[in-house]
mmCIF file of C-alpha atoms and ligand atoms in Angstrom:
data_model
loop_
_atom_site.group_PDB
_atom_site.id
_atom_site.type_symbol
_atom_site.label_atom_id
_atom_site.label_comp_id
_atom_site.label_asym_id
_atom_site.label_seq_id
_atom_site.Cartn_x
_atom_site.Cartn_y
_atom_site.Cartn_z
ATOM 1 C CA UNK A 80 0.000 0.000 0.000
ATOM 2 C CA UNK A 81 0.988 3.365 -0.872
ATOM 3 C CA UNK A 82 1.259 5.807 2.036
ATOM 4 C CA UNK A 83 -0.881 8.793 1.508
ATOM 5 C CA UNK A 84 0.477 11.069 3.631
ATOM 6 C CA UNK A 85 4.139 9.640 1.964
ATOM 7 C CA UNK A 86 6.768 12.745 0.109
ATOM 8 C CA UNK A 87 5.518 11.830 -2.878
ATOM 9 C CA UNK A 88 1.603 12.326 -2.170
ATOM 10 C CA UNK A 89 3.061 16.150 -0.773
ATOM 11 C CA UNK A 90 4.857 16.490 -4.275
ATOM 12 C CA UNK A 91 1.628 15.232 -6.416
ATOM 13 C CA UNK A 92 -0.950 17.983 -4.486
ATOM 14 C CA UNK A 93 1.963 20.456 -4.561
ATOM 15 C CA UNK A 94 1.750 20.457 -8.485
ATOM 16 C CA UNK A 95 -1.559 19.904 -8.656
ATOM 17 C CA UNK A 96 -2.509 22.838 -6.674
ATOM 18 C CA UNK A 97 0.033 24.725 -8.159
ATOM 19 C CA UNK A 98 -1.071 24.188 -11.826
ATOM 20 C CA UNK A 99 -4.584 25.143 -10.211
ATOM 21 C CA UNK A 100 -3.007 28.433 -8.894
ATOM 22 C CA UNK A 101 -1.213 29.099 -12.193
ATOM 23 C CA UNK A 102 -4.847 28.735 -14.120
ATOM 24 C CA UNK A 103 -6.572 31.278 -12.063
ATOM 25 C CA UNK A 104 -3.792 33.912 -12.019
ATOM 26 C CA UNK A 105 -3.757 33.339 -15.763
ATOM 27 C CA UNK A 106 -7.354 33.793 -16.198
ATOM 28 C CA UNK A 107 -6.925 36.523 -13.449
ATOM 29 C CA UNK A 108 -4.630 38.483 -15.974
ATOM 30 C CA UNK A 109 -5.919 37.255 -19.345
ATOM 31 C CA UNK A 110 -9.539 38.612 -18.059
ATOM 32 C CA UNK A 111 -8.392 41.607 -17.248
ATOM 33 C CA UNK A 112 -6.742 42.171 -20.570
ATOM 34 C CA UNK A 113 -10.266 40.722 -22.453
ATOM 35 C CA UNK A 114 -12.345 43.199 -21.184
ATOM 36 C CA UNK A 115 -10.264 46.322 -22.034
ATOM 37 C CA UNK A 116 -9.234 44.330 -25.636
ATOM 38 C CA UNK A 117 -12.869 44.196 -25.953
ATOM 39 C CA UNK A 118 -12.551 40.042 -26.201
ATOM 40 C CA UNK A 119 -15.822 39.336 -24.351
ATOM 41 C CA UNK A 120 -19.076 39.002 -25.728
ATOM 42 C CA UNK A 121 -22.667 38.629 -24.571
ATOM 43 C CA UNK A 122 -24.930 36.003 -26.233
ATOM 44 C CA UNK A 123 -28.420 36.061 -25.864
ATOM 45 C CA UNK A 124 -31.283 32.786 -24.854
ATOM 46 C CA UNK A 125 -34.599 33.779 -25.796
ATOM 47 C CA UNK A 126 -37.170 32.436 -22.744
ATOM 48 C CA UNK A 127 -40.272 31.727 -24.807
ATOM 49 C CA UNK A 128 -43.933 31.582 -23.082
ATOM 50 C CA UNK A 129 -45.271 28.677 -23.183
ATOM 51 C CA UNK A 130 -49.010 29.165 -23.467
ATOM 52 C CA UNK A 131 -48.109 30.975 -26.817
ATOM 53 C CA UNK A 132 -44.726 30.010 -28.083
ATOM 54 C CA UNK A 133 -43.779 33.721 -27.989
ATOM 55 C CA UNK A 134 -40.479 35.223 -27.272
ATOM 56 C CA UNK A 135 -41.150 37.475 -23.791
ATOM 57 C CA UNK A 136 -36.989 38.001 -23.270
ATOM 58 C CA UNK A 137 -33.989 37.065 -23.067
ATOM 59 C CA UNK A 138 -30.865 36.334 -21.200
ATOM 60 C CA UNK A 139 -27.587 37.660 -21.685
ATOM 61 C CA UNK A 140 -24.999 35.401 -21.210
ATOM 62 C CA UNK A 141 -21.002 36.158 -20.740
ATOM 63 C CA UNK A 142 -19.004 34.341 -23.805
ATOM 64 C CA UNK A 143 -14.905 34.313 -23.845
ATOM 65 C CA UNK A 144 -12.965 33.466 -26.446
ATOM 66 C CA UNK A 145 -9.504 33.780 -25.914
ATOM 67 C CA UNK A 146 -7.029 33.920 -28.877
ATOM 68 C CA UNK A 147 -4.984 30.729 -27.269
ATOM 69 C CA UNK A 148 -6.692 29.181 -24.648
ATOM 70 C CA UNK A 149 -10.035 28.997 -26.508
ATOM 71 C CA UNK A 150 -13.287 29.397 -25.402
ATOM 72 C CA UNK A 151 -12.897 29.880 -21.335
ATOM 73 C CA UNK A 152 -16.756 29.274 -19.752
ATOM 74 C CA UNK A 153 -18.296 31.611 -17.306
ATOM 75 C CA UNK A 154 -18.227 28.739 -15.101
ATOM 76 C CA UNK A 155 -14.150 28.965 -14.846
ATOM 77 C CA UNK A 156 -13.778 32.769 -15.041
ATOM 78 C CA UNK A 157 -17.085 34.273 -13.188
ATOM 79 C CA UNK A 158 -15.867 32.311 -9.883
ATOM 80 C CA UNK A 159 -12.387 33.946 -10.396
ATOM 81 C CA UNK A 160 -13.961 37.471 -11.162
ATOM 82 C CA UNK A 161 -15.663 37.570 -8.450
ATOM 83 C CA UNK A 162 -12.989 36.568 -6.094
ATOM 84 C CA UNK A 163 -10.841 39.252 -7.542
ATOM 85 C CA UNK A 164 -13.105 41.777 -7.661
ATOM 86 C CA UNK A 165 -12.987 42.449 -11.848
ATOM 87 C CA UNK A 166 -16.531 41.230 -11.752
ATOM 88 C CA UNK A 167 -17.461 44.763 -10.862
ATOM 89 C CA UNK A 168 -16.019 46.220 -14.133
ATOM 90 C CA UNK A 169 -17.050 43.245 -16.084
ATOM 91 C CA UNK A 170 -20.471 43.505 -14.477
ATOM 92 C CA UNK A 171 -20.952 47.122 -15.388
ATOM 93 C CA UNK A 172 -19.892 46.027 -19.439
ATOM 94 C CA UNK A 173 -22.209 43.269 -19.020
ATOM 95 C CA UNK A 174 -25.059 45.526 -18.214
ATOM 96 C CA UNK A 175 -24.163 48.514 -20.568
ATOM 97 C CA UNK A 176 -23.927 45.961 -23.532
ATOM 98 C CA UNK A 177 -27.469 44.739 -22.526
ATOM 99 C CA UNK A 178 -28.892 47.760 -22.759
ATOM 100 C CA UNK A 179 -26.942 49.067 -25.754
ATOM 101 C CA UNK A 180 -28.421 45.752 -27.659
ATOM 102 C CA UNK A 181 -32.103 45.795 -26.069
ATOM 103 C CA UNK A 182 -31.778 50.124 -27.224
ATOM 104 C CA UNK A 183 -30.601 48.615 -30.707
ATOM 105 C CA UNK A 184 -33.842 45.880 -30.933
ATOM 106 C CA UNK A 185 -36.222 49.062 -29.943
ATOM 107 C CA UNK A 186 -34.911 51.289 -31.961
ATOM 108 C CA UNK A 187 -35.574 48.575 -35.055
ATOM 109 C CA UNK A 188 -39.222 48.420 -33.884
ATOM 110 C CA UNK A 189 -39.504 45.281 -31.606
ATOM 111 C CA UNK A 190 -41.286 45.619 -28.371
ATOM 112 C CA UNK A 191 -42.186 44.294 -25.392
ATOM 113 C CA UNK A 192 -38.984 41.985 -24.543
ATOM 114 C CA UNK A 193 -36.593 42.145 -21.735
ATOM 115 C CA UNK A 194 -33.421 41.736 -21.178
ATOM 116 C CA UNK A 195 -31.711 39.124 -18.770
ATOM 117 C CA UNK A 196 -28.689 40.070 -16.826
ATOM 118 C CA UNK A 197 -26.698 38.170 -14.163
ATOM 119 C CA UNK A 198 -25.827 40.052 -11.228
ATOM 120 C CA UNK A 199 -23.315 38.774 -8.576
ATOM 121 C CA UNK A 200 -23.562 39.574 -4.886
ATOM 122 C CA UNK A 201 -20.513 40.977 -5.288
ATOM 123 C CA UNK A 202 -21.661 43.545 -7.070
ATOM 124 C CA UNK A 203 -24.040 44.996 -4.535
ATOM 125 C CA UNK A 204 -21.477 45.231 -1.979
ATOM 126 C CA UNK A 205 -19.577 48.402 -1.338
ATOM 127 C CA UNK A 206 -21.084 48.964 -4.739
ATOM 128 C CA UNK A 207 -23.711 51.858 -5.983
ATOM 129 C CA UNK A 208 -25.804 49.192 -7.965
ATOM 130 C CA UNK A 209 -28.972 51.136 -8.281
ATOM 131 C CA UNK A 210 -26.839 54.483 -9.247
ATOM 132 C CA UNK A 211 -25.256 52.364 -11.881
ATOM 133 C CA UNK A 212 -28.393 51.006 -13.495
ATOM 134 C CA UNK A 213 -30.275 54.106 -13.594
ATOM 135 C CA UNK A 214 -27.027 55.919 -15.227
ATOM 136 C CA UNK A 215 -27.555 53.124 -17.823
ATOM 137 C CA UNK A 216 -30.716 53.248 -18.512
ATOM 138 C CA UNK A 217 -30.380 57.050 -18.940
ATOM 139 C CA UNK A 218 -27.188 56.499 -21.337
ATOM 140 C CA UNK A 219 -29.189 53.988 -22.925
ATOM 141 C CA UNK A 220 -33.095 55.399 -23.118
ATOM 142 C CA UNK A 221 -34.222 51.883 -22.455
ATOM 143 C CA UNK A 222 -37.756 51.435 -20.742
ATOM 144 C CA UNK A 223 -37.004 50.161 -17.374
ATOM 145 C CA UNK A 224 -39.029 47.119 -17.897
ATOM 146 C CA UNK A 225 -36.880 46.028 -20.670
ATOM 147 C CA UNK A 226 -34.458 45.294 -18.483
ATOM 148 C CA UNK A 227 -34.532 41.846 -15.427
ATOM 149 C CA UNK A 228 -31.856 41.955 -12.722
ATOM 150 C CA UNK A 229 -31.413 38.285 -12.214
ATOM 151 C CA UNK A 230 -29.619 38.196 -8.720
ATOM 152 C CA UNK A 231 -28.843 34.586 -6.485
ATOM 153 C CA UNK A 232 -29.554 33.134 -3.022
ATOM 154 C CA UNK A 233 -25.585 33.860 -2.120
ATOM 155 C CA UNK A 234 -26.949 37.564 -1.720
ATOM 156 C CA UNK A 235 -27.999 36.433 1.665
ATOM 157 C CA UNK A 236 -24.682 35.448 2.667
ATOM 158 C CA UNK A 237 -23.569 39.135 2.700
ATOM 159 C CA UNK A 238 -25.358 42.158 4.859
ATOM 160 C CA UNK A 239 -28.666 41.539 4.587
ATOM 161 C CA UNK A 240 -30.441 45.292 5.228
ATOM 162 C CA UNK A 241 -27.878 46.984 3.029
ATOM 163 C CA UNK A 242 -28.918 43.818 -0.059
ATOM 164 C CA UNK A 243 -32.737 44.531 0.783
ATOM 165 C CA UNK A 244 -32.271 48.425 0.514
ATOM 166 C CA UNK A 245 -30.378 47.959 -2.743
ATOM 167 C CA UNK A 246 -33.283 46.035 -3.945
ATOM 168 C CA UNK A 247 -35.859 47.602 -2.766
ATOM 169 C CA UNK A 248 -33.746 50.909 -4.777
ATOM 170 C CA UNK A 249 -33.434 48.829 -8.102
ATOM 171 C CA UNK A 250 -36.781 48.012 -8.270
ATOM 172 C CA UNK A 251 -38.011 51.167 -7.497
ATOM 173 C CA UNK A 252 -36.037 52.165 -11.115
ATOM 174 C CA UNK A 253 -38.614 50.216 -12.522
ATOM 175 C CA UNK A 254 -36.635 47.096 -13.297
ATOM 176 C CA UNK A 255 -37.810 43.375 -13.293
ATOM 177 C CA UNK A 256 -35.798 41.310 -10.151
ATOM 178 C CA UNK A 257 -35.796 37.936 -10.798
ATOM 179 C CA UNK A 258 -34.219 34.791 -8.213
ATOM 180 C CA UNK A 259 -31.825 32.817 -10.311
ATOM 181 C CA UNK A 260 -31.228 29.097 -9.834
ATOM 182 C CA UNK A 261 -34.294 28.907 -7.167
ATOM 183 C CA UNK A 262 -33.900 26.183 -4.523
ATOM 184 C CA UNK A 263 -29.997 25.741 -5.205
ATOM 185 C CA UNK A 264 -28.831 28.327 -2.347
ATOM 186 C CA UNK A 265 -28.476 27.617 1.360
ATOM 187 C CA UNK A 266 -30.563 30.904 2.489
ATOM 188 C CA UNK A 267 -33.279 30.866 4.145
ATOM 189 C CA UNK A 268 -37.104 30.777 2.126
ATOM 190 C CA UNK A 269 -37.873 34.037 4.402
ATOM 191 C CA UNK A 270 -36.412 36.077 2.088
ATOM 192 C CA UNK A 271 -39.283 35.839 -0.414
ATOM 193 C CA UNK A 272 -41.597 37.844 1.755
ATOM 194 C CA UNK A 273 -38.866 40.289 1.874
ATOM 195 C CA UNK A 274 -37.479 41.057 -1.702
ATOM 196 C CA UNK A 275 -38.911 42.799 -4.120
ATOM 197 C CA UNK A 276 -38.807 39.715 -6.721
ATOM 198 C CA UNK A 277 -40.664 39.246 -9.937
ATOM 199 C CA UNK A 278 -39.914 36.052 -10.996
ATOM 200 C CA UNK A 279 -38.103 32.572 -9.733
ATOM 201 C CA UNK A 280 -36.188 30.714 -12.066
ATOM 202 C CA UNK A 281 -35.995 27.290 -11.880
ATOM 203 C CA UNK A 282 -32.841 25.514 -11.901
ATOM 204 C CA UNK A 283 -31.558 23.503 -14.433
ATOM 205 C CA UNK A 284 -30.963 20.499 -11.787
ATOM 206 C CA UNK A 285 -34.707 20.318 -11.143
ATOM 207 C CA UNK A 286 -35.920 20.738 -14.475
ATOM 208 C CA UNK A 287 -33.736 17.282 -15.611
ATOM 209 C CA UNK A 288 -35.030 15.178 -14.762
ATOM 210 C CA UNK A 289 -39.003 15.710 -14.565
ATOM 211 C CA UNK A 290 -41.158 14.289 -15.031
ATOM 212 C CA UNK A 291 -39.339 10.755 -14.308
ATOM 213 C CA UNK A 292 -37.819 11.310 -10.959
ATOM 214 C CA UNK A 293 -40.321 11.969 -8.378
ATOM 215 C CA UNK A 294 -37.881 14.119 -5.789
ATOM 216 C CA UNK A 295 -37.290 16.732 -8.671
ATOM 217 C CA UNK A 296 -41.118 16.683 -9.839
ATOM 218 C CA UNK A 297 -42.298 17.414 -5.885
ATOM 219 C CA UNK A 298 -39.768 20.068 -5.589
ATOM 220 C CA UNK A 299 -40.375 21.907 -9.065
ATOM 221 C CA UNK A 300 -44.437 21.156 -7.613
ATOM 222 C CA UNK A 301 -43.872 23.377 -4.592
ATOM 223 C CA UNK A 302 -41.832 26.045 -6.591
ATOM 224 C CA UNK A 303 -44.585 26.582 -8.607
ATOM 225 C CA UNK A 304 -46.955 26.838 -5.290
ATOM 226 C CA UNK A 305 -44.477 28.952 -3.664
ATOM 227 C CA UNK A 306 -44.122 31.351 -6.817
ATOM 228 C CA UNK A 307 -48.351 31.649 -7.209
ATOM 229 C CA UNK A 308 -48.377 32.351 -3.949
ATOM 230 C CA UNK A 309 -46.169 35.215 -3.558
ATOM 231 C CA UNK A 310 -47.258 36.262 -7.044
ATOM 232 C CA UNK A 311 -44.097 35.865 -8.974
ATOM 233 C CA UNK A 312 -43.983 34.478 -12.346
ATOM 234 C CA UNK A 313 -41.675 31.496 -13.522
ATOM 235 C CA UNK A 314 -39.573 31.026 -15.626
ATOM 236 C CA UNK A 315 -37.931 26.950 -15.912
ATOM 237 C CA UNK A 316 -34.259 26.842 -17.049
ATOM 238 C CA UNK A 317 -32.417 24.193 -18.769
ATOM 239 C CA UNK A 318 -35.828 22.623 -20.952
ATOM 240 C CA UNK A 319 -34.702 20.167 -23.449
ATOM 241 C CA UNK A 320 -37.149 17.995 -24.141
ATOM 242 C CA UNK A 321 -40.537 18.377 -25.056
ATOM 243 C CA UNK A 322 -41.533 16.019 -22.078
ATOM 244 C CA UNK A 323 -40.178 18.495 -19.812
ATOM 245 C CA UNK A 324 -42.059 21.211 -21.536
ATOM 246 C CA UNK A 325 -45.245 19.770 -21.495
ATOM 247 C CA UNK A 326 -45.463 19.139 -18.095
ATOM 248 C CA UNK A 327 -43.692 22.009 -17.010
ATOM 249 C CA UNK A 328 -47.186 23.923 -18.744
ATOM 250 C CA UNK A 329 -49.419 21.093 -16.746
ATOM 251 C CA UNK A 330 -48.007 22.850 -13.653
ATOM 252 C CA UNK A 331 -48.778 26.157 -14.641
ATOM 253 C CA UNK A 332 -45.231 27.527 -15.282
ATOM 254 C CA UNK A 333 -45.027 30.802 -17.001
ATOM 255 C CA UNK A 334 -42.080 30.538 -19.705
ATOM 256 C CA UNK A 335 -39.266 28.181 -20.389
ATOM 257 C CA UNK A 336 -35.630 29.001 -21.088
ATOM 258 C CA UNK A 337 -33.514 25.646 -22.795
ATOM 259 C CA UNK A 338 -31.772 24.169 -25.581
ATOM 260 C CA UNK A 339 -35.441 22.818 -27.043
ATOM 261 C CA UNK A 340 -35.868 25.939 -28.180
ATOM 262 C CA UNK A 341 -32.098 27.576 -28.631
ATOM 263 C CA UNK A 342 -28.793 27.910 -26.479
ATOM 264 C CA UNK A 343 -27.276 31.463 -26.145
ATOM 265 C CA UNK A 344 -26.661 32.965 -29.530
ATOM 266 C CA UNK A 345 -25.040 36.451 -30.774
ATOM 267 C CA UNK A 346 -26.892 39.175 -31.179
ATOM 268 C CA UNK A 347 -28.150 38.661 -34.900
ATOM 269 C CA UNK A 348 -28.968 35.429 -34.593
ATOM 270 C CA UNK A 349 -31.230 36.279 -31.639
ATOM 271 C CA UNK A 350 -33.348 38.785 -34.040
ATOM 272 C CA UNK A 351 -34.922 35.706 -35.648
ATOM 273 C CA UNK A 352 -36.570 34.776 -32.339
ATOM 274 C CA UNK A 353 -38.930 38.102 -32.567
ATOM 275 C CA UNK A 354 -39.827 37.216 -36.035
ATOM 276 C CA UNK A 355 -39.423 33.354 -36.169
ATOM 277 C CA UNK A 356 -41.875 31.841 -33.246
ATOM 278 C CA UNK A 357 -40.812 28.382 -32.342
ATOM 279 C CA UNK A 358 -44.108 26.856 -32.216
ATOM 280 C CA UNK A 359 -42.673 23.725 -34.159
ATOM 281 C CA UNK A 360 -41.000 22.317 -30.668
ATOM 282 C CA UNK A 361 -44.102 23.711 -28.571
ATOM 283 C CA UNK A 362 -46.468 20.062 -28.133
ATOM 284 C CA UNK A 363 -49.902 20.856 -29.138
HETATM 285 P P1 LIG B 991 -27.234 30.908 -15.202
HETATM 286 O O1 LIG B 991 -27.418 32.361 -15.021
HETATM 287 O O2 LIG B 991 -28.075 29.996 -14.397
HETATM 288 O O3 LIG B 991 -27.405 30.662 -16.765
HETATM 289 C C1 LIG B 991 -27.965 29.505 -17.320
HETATM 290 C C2 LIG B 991 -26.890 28.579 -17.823
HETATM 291 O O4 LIG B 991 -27.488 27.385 -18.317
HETATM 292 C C3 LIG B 991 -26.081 29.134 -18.996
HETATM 293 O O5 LIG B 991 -24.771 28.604 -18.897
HETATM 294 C C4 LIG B 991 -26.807 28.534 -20.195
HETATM 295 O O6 LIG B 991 -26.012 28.477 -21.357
HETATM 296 C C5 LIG B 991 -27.111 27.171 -19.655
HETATM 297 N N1 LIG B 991 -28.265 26.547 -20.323
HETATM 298 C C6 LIG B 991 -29.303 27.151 -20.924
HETATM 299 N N2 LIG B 991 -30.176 26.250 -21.410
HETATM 300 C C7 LIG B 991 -29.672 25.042 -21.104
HETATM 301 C C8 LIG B 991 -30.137 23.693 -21.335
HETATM 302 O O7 LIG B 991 -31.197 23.435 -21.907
HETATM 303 N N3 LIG B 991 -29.348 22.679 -20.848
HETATM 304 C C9 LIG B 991 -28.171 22.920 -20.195
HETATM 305 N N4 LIG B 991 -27.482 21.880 -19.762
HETATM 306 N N5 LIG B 991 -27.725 24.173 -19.956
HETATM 307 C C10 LIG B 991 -28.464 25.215 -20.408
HETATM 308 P P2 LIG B 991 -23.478 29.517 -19.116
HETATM 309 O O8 LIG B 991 -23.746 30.522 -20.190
HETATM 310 O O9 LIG B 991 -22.328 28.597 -19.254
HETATM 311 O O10 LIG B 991 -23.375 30.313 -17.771
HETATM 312 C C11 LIG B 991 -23.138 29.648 -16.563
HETATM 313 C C12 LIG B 991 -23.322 30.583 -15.398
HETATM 314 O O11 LIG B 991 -22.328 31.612 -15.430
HETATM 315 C C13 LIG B 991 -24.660 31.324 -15.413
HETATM 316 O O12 LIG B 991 -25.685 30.501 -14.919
HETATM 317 C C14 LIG B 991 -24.331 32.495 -14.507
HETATM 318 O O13 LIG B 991 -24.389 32.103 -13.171
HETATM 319 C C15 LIG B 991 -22.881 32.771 -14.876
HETATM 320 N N6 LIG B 991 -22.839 33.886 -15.837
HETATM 321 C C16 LIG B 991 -22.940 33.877 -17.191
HETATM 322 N N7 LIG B 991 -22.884 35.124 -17.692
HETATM 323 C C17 LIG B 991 -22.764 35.952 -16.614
HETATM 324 C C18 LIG B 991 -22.656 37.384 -16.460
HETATM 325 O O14 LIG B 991 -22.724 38.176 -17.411
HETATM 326 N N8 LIG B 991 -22.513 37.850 -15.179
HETATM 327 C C19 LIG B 991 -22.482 37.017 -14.102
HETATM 328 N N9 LIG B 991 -22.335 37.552 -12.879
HETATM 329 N N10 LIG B 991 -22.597 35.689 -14.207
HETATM 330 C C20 LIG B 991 -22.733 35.168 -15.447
HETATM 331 MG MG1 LIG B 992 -29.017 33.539 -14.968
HETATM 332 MG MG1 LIG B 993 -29.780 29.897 -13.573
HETATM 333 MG MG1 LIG B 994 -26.751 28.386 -12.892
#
């Protein structure tokens, strides 16, 4: 048997976790660089409603493609951004290029859509969010309601009247709040008597696997309860299959946001959603 606490073990986690160290400092740098190179991009994945098929929104998406390391996912980077910090600055591009492309799709006549965009709880803290948003949506002449804060349970971890006020200050702007990844946090359900929220969105890792395992159906079940009866509206993420779908509309939720209907595109390729509905993956 090999010893696992033996010189060599030390020497294996030593290069591991250095290699793991290198990475992040790299992606530290090479982020930094990106977002003043202009390197990142925003895709956009229409959420359609599923009584009618039609587009309602949208959610931007972070994209990074990096001349030699390829395409880096949010997954790797946003951790690392927000650890740093950069996710500030790369928050407020995120949320000026929303608006500059939801401005564009007004200006060229379409209507009633809104905008997605992913807000980290860093970003509220120490941080004039509200300021920010409203200096946007001046900049930008966007209706307020064009645009959907989509904000995560984690927001509890940090000071919890100065994240209600901030709230409570965004919405008053007019803007849509929505609860990304509902049910995946550790905070406590309390806070949906307290914020200001629109809509829950559903995680992915309930969505799955409905209807066939019956944990994930009774969870999604009492979502749906809990969202009527605060009066927020739903929206399910990761929908694949037309299985899902359908039952996801015996439920009673609102709109659906998955690869059955499109992952995140660019820009252009989102206009065809206002024009193009995609009734064909809709079941009668
Ligand atoms: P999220 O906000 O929950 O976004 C949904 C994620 O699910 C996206 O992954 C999307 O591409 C993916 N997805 C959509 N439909 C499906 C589906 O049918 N099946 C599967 N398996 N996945 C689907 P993505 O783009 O890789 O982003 C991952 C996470 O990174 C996001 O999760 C969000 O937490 C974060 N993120 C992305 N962009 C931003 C950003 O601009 N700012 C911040 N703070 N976070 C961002
Ligand atoms: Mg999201
Ligand atoms: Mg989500
Ligand atoms: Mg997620």
């Amino acid at each position: 048997h090999a010893k696992p606490d033996g010189p060599g073990m030390y020497a294996y986690f030593d290069s591991a976790m250095n290699r793991r160290v290198a990475r992040t400092l790299l992606i530290h740098n090479e982020l930094h660089s990106a977002l003043h190179a202009g390197d990142l991009e925003l895709y956009y994945q229409p959420q359609i409603r599923i009584a009618t098929g039609k587009v309602v929104g949208f959610e931007a998406l972070l994209r990074w493609h990096h001349a030699t390391l390829g395409a880096i996912p949010p997954s790797e980077f946003i951790p690392i951004a927000e650890q740093s910090g950069i996710i500030v600055q790369v928050g407020e591009w995120v949320l000026r290029t929303a608006a500059q492309q939801a401005a564009r799709w007004i200006a060229q006549g379409h209507q009633g859509f809104r905008i997605a965009v992913n807000i980290s709880a860093r970003q509220f803290v120490g941080q004039n969010l509200p300021e920010l948003v409203g200096r946007i949506l001046k900049e930008t002449g966007i209706p307020p309601s064009a645009l959907e804060l989509e904000v995560t349970e984690s927001l509890a971890l940090h000071n919890v009247a100065n994240t209600l006020a901030t709230l409570h200050e965004c919405k008053a702007l007019g803007v849509h709040l929505a609860m990304d990844d509902f049910g995946t946090g550790y905070s406590s359900l309390s806070y949906l008597k307290r914020y200001p929220l629109d809509t829950l969105k559903i995680d992915q890792s309930f969505v799955r696997n409905i209807p066939h395992d019956l944990g994930d159906v009774a969870i999604t079940r009492a979502i749906v309860a809990m969202a009527q009866s605060f009066g927020l509206s739903l929206v399910a993420e990761g929908v694949e299959t037309p299985e899902q779908l359908a039952y996801l509309r015996e439920l009673g939720c609102d709109d659906a946001q998955g690869y059955l209907f499109s992952p995140a595109v660019p820009a252009p390729q989102a206009e065809r959603f206002f024009t193009e509905q995609q009734n064909t993956a809709l079941p009668a």
